[in-house]
Short mmCIF file of C-alpha atoms and ligand atoms in Angstrom, two decimals:
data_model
loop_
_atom_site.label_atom_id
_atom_site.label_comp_id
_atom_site.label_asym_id
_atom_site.label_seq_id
_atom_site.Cartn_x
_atom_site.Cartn_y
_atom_site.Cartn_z
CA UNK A 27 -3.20 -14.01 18.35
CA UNK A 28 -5.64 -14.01 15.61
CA UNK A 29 -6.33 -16.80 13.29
CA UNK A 30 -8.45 -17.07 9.88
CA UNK A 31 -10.13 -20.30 9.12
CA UNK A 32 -11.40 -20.73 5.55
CA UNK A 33 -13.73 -23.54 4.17
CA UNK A 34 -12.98 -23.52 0.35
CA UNK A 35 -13.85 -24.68 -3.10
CA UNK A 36 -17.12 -21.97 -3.01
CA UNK A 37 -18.46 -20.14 -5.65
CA UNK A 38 -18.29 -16.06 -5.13
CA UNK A 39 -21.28 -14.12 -6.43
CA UNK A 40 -22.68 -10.78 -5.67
CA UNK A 41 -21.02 -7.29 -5.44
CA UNK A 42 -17.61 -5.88 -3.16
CA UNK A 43 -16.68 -2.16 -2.51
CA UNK A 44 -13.46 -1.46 -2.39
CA UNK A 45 -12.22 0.60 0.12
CA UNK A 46 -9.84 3.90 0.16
CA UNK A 47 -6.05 3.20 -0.81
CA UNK A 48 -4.31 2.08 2.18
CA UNK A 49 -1.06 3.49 0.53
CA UNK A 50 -2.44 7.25 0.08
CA UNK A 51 -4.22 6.79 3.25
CA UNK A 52 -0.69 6.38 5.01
CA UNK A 53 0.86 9.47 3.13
CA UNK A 54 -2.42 11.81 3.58
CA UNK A 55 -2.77 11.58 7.21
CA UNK A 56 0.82 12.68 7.85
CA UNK A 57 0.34 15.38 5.33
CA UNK A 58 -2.55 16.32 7.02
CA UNK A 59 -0.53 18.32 9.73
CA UNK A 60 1.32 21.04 7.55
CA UNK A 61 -1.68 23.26 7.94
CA UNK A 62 -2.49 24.95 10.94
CA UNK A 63 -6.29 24.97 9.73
CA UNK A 64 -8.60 21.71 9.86
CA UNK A 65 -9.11 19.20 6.97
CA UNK A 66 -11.45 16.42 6.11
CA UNK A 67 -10.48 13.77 4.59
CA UNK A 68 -13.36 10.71 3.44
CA UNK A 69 -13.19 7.41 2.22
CA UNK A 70 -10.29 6.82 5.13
CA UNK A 71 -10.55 2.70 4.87
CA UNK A 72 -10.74 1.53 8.68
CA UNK A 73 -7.68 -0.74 8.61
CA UNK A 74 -5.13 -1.15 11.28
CA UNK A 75 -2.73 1.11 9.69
CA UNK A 76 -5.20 4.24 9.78
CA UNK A 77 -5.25 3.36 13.69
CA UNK A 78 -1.51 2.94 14.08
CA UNK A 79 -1.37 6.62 12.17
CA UNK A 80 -3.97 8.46 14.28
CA UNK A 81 -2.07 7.24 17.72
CA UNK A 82 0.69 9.36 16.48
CA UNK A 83 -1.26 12.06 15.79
CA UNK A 84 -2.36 11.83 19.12
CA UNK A 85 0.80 11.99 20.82
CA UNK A 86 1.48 15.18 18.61
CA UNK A 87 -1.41 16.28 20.14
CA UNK A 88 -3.13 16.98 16.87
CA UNK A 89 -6.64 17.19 17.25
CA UNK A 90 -8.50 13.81 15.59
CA UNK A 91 -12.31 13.17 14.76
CA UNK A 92 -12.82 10.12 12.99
CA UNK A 93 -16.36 8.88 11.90
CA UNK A 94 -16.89 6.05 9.65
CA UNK A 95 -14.27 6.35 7.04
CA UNK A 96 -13.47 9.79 7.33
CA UNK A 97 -11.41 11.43 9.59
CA UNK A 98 -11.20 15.44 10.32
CA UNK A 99 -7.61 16.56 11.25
CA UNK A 100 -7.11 19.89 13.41
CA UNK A 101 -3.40 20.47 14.14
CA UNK A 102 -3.64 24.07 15.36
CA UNK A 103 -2.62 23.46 18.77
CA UNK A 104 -0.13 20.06 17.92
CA UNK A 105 3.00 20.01 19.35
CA UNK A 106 6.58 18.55 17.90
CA UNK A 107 7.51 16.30 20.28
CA UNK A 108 9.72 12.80 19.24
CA UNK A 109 8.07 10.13 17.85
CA UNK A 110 8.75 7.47 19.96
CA UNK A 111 9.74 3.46 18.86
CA UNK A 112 6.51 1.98 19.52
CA UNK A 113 4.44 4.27 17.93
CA UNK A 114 6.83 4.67 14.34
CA UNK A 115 7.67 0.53 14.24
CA UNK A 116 3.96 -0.16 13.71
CA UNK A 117 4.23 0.91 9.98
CA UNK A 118 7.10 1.66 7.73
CA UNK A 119 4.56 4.44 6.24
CA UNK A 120 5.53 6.36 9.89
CA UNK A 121 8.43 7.92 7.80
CA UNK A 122 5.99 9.95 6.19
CA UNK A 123 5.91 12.07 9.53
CA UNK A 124 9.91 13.33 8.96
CA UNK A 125 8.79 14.94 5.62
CA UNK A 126 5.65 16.44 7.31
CA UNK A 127 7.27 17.92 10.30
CA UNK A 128 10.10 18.82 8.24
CA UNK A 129 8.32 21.18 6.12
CA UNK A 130 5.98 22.35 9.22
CA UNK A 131 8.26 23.16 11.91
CA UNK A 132 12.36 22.56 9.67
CA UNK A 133 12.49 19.64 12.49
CA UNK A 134 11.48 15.89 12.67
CA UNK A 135 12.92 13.56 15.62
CA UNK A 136 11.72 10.17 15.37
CA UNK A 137 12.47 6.78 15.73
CA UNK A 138 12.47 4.46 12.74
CA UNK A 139 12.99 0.91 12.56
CA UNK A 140 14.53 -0.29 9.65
CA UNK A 141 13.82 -3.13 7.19
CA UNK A 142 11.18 -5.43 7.16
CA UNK A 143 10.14 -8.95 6.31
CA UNK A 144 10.34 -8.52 2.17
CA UNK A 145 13.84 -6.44 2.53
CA UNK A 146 15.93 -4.23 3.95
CA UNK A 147 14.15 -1.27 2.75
CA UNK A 148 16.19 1.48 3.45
CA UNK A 149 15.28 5.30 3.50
CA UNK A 150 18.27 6.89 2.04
CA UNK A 151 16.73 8.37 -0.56
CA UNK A 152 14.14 10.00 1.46
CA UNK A 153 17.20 11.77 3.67
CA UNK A 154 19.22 12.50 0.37
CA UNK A 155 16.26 14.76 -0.83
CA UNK A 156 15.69 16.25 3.19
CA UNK A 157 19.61 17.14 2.44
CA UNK A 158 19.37 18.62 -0.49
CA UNK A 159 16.89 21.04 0.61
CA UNK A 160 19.17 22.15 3.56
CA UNK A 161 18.46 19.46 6.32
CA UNK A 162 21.36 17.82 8.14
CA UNK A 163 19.92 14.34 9.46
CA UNK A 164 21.91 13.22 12.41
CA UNK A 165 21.19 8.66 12.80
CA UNK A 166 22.07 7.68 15.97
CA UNK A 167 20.66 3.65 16.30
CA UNK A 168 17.02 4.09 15.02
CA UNK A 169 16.81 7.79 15.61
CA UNK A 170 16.68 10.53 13.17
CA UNK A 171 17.30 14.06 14.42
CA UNK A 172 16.26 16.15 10.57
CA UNK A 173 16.65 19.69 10.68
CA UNK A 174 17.23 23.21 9.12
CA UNK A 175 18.00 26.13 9.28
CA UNK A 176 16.16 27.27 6.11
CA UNK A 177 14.41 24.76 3.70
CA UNK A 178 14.88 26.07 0.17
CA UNK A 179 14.02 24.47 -3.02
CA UNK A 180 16.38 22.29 -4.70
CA UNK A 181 16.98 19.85 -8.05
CA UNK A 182 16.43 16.31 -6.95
CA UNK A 183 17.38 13.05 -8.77
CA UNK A 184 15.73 9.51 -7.19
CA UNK A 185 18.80 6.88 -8.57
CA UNK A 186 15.40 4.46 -7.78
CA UNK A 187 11.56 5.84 -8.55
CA UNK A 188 10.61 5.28 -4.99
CA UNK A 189 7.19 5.98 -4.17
CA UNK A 190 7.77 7.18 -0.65
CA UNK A 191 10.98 9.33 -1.01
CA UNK A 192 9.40 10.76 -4.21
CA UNK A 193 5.84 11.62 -1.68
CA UNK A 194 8.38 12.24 1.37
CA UNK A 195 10.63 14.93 -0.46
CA UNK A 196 7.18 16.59 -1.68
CA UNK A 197 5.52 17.09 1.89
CA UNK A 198 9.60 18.88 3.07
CA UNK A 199 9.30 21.26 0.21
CA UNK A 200 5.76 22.33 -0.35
CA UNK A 201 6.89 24.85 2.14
CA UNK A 202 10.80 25.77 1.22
CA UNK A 203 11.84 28.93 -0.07
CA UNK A 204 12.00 28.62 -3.72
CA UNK A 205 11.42 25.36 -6.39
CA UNK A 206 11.94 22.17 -5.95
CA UNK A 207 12.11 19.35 -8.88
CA UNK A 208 11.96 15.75 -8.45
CA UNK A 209 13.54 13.68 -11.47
CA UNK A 210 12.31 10.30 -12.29
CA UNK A 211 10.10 10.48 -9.54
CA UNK A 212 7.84 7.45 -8.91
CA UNK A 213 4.28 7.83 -10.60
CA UNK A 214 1.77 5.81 -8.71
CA UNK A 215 -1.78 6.91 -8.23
CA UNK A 216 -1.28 7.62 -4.77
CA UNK A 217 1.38 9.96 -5.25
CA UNK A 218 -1.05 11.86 -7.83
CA UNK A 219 -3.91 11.51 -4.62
CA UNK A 220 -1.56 13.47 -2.18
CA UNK A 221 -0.05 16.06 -4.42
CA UNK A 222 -4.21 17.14 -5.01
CA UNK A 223 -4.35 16.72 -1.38
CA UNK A 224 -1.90 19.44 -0.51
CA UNK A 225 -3.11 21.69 -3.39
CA UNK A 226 -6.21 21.68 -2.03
CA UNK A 227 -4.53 23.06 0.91
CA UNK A 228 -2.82 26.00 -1.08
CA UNK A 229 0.52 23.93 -2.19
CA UNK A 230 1.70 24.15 -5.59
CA UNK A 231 2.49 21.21 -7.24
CA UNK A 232 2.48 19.94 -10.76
CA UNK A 233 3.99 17.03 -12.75
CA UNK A 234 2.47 14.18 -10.54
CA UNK A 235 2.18 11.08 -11.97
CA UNK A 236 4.81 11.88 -14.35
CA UNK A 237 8.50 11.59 -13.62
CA UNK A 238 9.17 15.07 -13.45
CA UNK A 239 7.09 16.80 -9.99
CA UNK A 240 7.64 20.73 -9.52
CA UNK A 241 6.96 22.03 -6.19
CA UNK A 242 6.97 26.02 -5.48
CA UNK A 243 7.35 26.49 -1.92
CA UNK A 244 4.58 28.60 -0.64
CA UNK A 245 3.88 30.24 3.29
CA UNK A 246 1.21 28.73 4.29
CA UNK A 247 -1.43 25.88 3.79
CA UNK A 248 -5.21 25.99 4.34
CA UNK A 249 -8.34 24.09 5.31
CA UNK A 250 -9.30 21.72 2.72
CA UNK A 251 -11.71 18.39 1.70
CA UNK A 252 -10.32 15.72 0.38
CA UNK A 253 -11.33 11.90 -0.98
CA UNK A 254 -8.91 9.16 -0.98
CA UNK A 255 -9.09 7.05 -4.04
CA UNK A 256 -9.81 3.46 -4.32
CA UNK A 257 -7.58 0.91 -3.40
CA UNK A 258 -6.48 -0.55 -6.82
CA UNK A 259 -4.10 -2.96 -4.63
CA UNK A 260 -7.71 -4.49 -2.43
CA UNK A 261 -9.36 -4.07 -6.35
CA UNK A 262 -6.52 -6.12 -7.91
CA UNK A 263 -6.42 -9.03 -5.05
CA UNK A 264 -10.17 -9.48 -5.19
CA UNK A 265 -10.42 -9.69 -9.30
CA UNK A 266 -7.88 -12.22 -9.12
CA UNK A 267 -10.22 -14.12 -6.38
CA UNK A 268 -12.84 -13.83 -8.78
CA UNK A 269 -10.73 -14.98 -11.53
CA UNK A 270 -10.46 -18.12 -9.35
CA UNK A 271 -13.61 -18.71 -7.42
CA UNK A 272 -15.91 -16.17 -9.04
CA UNK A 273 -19.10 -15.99 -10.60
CA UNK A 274 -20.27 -12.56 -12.01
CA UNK A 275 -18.58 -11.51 -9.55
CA UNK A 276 -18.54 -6.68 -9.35
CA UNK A 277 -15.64 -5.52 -7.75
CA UNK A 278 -17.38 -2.34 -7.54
CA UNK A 279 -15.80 1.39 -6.96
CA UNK A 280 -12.18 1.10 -8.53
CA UNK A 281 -10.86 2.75 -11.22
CA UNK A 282 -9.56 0.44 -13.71
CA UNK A 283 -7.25 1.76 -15.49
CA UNK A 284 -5.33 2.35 -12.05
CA UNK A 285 -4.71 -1.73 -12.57
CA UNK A 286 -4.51 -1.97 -16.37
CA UNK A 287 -1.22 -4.02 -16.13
CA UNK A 288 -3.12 -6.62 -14.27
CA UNK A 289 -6.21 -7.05 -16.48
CA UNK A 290 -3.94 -6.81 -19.57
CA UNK A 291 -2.59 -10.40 -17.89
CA UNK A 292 -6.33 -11.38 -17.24
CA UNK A 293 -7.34 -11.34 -20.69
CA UNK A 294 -4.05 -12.33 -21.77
CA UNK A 295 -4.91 -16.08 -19.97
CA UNK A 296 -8.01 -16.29 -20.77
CA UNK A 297 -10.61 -14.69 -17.82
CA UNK A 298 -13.40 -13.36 -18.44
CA UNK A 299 -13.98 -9.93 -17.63
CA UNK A 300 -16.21 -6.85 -18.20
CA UNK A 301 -14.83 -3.66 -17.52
CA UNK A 302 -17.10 -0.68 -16.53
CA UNK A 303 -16.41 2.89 -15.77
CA UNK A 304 -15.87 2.03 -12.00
CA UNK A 305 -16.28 -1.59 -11.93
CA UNK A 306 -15.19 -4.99 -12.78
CA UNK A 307 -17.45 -8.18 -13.41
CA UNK A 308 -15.55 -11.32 -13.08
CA UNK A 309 -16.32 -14.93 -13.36
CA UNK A 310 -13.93 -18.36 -13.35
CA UNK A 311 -13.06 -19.67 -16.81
CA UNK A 312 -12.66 -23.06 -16.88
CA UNK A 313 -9.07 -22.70 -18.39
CA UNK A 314 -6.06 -20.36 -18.01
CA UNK A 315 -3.49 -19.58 -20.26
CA UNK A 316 0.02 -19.87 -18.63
CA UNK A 317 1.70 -16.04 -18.47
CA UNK A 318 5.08 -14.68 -17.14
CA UNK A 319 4.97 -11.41 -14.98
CA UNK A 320 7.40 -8.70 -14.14
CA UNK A 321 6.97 -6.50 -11.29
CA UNK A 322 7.75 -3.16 -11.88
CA UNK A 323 7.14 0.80 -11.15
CA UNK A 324 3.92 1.87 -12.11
CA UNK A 325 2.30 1.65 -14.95
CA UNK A 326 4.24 -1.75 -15.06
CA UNK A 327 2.87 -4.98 -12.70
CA UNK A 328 2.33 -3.80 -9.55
CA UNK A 329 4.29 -5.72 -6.81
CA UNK A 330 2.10 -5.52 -4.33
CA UNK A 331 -0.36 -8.08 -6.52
CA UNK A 332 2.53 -10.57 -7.71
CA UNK A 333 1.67 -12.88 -4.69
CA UNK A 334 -2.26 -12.97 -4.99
CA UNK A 335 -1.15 -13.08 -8.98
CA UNK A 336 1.30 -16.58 -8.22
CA UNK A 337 -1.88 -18.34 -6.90
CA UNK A 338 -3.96 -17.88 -9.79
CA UNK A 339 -0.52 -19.19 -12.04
CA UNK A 340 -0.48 -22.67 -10.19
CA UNK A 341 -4.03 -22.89 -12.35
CA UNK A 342 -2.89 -22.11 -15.59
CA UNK A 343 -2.30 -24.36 -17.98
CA UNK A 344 1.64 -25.25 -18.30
CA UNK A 345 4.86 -22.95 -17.41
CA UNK A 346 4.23 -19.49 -15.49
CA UNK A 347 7.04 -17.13 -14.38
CA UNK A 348 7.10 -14.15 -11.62
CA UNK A 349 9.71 -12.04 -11.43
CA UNK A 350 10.17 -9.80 -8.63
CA UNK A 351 12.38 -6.59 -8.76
CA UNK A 352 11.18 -4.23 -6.64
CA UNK A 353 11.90 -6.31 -3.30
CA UNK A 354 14.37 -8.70 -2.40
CA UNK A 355 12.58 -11.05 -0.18
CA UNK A 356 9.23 -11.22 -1.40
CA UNK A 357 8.90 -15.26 -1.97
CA UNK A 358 7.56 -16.12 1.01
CA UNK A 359 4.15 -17.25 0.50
CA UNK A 360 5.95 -19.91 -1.88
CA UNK A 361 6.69 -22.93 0.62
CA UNK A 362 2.87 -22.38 2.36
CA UNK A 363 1.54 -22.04 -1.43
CA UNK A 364 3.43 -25.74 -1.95
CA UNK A 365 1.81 -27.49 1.42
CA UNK A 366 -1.07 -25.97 -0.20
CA UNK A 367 -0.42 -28.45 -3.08
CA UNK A 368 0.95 -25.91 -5.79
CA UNK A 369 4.26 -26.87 -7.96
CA UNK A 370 6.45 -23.75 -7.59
CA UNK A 371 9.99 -23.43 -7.38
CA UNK A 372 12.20 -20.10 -6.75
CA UNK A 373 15.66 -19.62 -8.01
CA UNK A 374 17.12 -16.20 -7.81
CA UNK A 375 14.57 -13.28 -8.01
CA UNK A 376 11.99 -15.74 -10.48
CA UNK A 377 9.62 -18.28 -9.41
CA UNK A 378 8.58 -20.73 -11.36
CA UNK A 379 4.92 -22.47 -11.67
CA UNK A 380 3.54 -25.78 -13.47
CA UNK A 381 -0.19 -25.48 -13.25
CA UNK A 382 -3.05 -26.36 -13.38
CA UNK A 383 -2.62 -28.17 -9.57
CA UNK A 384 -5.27 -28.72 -7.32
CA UNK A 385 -5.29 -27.00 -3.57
CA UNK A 386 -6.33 -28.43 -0.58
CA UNK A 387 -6.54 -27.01 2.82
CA UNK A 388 -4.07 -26.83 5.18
CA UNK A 389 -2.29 -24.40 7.89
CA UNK A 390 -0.73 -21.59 6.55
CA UNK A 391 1.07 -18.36 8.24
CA UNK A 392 0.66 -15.19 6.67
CA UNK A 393 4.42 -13.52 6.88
CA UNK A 394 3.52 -10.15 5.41
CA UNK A 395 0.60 -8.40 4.29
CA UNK A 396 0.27 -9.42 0.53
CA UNK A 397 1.50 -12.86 1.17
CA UNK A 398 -1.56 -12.76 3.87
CA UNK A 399 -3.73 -11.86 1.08
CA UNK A 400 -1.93 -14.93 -0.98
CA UNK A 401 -3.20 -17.08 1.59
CA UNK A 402 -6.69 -16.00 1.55
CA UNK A 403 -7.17 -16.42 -2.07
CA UNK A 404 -5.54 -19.93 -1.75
CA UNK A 405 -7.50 -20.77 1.09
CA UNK A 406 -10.37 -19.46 -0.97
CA UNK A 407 -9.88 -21.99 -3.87
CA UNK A 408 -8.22 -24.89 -1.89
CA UNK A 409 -10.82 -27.52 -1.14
CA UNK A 410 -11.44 -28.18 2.32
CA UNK A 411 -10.33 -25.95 5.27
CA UNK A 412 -7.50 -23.55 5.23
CA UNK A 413 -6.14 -21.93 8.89
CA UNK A 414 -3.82 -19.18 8.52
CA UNK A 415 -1.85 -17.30 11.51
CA UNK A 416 -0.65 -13.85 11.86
CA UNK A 417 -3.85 -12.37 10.44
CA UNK A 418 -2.55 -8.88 12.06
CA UNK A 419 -0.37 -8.29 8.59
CA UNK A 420 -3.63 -9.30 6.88
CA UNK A 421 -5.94 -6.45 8.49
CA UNK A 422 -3.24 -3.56 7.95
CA UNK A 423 -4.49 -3.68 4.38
CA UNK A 424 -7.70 -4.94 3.91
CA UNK A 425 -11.03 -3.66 5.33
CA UNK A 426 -13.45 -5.58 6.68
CA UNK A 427 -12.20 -8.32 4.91
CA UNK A 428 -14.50 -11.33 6.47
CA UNK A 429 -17.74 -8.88 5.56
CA UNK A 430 -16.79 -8.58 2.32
CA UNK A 431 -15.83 -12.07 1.31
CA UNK A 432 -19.18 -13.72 3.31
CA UNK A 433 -21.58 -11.05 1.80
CA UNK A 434 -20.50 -13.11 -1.71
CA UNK A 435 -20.83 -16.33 -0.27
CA UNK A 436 -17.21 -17.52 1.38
CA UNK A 437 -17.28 -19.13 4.29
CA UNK A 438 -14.40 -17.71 6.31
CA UNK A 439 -14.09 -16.17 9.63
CA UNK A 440 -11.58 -14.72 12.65
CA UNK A 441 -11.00 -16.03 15.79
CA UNK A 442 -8.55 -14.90 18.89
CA UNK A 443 -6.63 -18.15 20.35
C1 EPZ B 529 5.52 1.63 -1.36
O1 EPZ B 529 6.57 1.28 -0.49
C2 EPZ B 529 4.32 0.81 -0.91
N1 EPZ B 529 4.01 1.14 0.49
C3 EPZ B 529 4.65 -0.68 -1.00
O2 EPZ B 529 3.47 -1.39 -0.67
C4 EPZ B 529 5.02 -1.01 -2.45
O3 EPZ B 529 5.42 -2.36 -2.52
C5 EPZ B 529 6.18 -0.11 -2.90
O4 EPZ B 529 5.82 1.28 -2.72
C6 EPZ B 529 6.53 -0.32 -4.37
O5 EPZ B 529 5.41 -0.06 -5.17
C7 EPZ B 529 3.36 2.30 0.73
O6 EPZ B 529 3.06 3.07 -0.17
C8 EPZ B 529 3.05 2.59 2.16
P1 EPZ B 529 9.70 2.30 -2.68
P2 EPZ B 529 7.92 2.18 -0.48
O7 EPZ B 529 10.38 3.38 -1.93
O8 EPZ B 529 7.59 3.59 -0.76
C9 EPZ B 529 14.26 0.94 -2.76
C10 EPZ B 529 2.12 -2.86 0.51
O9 EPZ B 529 2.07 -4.10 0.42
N2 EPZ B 529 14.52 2.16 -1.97
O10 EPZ B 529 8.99 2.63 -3.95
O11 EPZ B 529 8.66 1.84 0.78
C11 EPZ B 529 13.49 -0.10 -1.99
O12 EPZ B 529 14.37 -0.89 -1.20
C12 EPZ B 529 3.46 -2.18 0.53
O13 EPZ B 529 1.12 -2.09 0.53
C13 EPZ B 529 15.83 2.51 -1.68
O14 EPZ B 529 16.77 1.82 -2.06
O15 EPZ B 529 8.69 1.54 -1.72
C14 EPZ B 529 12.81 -0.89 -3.09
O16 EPZ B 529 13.73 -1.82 -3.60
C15 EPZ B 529 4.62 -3.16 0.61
N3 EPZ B 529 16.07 3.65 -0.96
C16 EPZ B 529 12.53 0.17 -4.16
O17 EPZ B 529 13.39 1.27 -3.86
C17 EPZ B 529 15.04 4.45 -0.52
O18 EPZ B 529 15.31 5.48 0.11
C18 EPZ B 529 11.09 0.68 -4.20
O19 EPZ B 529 10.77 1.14 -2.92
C19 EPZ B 529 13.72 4.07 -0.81
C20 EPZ B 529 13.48 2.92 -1.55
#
């Protein structure tokens, strides 16, 4: 097992990249395979998930070349074969594969675990669009058997904007007969980064990043290029460390308006911040306004940043308030953010946080990947020395994580016991 150890209370200078978006990343890859040509993707960030991703691509015997953060994808000779449990349980993001092979070959057979640690997190969405475009999906256990006879375009309403059946029903129909429309589909970034993805390859798509997508099934996709954009989930965890510990701190290669919901809190506390066309200068102020948040679909908070976001609240001034709606079980950094020495208390879907309270090192666990990144930024600011476990869910999302935080001056490092 891995473990992070943190010696706190340092002041961050200098500059940190940001990395490709893990959560395009996850959705491009799949995508990848409805050509029969090759592809190139770059600025693939080289995080655990991108590895878990490829093995499958191996066992589909896709052909894989991967140099530093970019990866060139030749499936002319894969084969269909099930996806097998360990392969799909690594990531949730595996379901991505059952919209790919759905619109490649009308037939995905996979394994897929469900839930996870921040909720149940069910797919039906994602098999209510397959259905719609003419896919029966037998579930037997964790196994989906999706397949038709014809795919052919259809009118599809999401009851919930959800980023991955709104990117999932996209990669089934960019080859059906006919047009398919996706109603209040979700409009992240991402989803905008993989419907230019598959035009590249020929597709035609238009309406992403709104909440109307059109897709007119064509025959076939080509070779393309293709750039992932930055990770405005890495960029939004590191301003907020340098919101905390910073000083002129760049968060450099983001695109800022892609986490305008997040500075618009920054300013409204009090940081200090200069925004640039693709950067972010940050330093500590030495007072914080106290804010309430409310996670929701993009543009709105993001909730992937509410638990990074809760540890710079126990340092504002007074009352904060975080409400989570997206997720059902997404509290969980809150008892390791109290032996940290914060005053938080959850009731319902809200936490609530009296600040300013000092940190101070301790052992934490990191119990998912955002609460991981919680714990860094606490350990970060706590003073004295912070351990946290189950630094796996930690390096699914962030690249080179240790590099980037010692090139600015942290002290922090990761060690098998
Ligand atoms: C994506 O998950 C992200 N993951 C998540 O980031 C992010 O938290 C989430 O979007 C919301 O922004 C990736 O992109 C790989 P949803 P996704 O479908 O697509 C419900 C991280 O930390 N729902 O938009 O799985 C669902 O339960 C991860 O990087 C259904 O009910 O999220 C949730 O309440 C964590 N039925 C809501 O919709 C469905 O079929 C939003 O989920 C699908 C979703």
């Amino acid at each position: 097992m891995k473990i992070m150890e943190i010696e706190g209370n340092r002041e961050l200078s200098g500059t940190i990249r940001i990395s490709g978006a893990k959560n395009a990343t996850v959705a491009l890859i799949p995508a990848a395979i409805l050509t029969d040509e090759e592809v190139t993707i770059c600025n693939i960030p080289e995080i655990t998930d991108t590895d878990a991703l490829c093995a499958i691509l191996n066992e589909l015997k896709v052909d894989v070349k991967r140099a530093s953060e970019s990866i060139v994808i030749n499936p002319k000779n894969m084969k269909n074969i099930e996806i097998a449990e360990p392969f799909s349980k690594k990531l949730r993001a595996s379901y991505y594969f059952m919209g790919a092979l759905l619109g490649k070959y009308k037939k995905a057979v996979m394994y897929f675990p469900g839930g996870c640690s921040i909720g149940a997190r069910p797919i039906d969405l994602h098999l209510k669009g397959f259905e719609a475009l003419g896919a029966t999906v037998k579930n037997e256990k964790n196994k989906y058997i999706v397949e038709a006879e014809e795919l052919h375009g259809a009118n599809i309403y999401l009851d919930i904007a959800s980023v991955g059946a709104t990117i999932n029903i996209m990669l089934a129909a960019v080859k059906a007969k006919g047009t398919t429309v996706i109603d209040n589909a979700a409009k992240e970034p991402e989803i905008v980064n993989v419907a230019t993805f598959l035009n590249n390859m020929g597709a035609r798509i238009s309406g992403a990043g709104t909440s109307t997508i059109k897709i007119e099934g064509v025959e076939t996709l080509h070779k393309c290029f293709h750039e992932v954009i930055p990770d405005r989930i890495e960029a939004g965890t590191y301003v907020i460390i340098g919101a905390l510990c910073g000083k002129n701190l760049k968060i450099d290669n983001i695109i800022p308006e892609h986490i305008d919901s997040l500075l618009s809190k920054l300013e409204e506390i009090g940081t200090q911040i200069q925004v640039g066309a693709d950067y972010i200068l940050i330093s500590k102020a030495e007072h914080y306004k106290s804010t309430n948040i409310k996670t929701l679909v993009y543009p709105g908070f993001p909730t992937d940043l509410q638990q990074p976001f809760t540890v710079l609240l126990t340092q504002c001034d007074g009352k904060s308030k975080v409400t989570e709606t997206i997720w059902e079980n997404r509290f969980m950094h809150v008892p390791y953010l109290k032996d940290l020495g914060a005053d938080i208390s959850v009731k319902n879907q809200t936490a609530t946080i009296i600040g300013p309270t000092p940190l101070t090192g301790t052992s934490v666990v990191a119990t998912d990947l955002r609460a991981g990144a919680a714990m860094v930024t606490a350990g970060l600011l706590a003073k004295g020395k912070t351990t946290i476990t189950n630094v796996e869910h930690i390096l699914r999302g962030y690249e080179q994580i240790v590099e980037k935080l010692t090139s600015v001056g942290a002290k922090i490092n990761i060690k098998e016991i």
